[in-house]
Short mmCIF file of C-alpha atoms in Angstrom, two decimals:
data_model
loop_
_atom_site.label_atom_id
_atom_site.label_comp_id
_atom_site.label_asym_id
_atom_site.label_seq_id
_atom_site.Cartn_x
_atom_site.Cartn_y
_atom_site.Cartn_z
CA MET A 17 0.00 0.00 0.00
CA SER A 18 1.37 3.42 -0.90
CA GLU A 19 1.52 6.45 1.36
CA ARG A 20 -0.71 9.46 0.76
CA ALA A 21 0.86 12.69 -0.42
CA ALA A 22 1.76 15.19 2.28
CA PRO A 23 0.58 18.82 2.13
CA PHE A 24 3.21 21.26 0.83
CA TYR A 25 2.19 24.25 2.96
CA CYS A 26 -0.06 25.30 5.84
CA PRO A 27 -3.55 26.37 4.63
CA TYR A 28 -3.60 29.13 7.29
CA CYS A 29 -0.20 30.84 7.08
CA GLY A 30 1.41 29.32 3.97
CA ASP A 31 4.56 28.16 5.77
CA GLU A 32 6.19 24.85 4.83
CA ASP A 33 7.25 23.72 8.33
CA LEU A 34 4.66 20.95 8.72
CA ARG A 35 4.85 17.80 10.81
CA PRO A 36 2.46 14.84 11.12
CA SER A 37 0.26 15.12 14.19
CA GLU A 38 -0.39 12.38 16.73
CA GLN A 39 -4.14 13.14 16.49
CA GLY A 40 -4.70 10.59 13.74
CA HIS A 41 -4.62 9.91 10.02
CA GLY A 42 -4.37 13.05 7.90
CA ALA A 43 -3.64 15.34 10.85
CA TRP A 44 -0.80 17.88 10.54
CA GLU A 45 0.77 20.55 12.76
CA CYS A 46 2.31 23.81 11.57
CA ALA A 47 5.32 24.93 13.62
CA ALA A 48 5.14 28.48 12.23
CA CYS A 49 1.59 29.43 13.27
CA ASN A 50 1.09 26.70 15.91
CA ARG A 51 -2.12 25.41 14.29
CA ALA A 52 -3.25 21.84 13.74
CA PHE A 53 -5.43 20.77 10.83
CA GLN A 54 -6.68 17.60 9.21
CA LEU A 55 -6.94 16.67 5.54
CA LYS A 56 -9.67 14.35 4.35
CA PHE A 57 -10.49 13.03 0.89
CA LEU A 58 -14.26 13.18 0.41
CA GLY A 59 -14.59 11.36 -2.92
CA LEU A 60 -14.90 11.93 -6.64
CA LEU A 61 -17.51 14.19 -8.18
CA SER A 62 -20.02 12.37 -10.33
CA ARG A 63 -20.04 15.03 -13.05
CA GLY A 64 -16.28 14.79 -13.75
CA LEU A 65 -14.43 17.49 -15.66
CA GLN A 66 -16.39 19.82 -17.90
CA GLN A 67 -15.11 21.86 -20.85
CA ASP A 68 -16.15 25.39 -21.76
CA ASP A 69 -16.51 26.69 -25.33
CA GLY A 70 -12.77 27.45 -25.54
CA GLY A 71 -11.83 23.81 -24.92
CA GLU A 72 -10.29 24.50 -21.51
CA GLU A 73 -11.00 22.29 -18.50
CA GLN A 74 -12.92 23.81 -15.61
#
């Protein structure tokens, strides 16, 4: 089984000094702003990707 990708930066302050938290799966701590947050994958959207008239993905 492969590991999930880690976040690159804190969603609150933008700093990159992140460490896994002991709070559980997907939990991270930011040493710069002293906040803890959790990432969770909710699922795939049923509609998928849509294209506009210019051919670009939305």
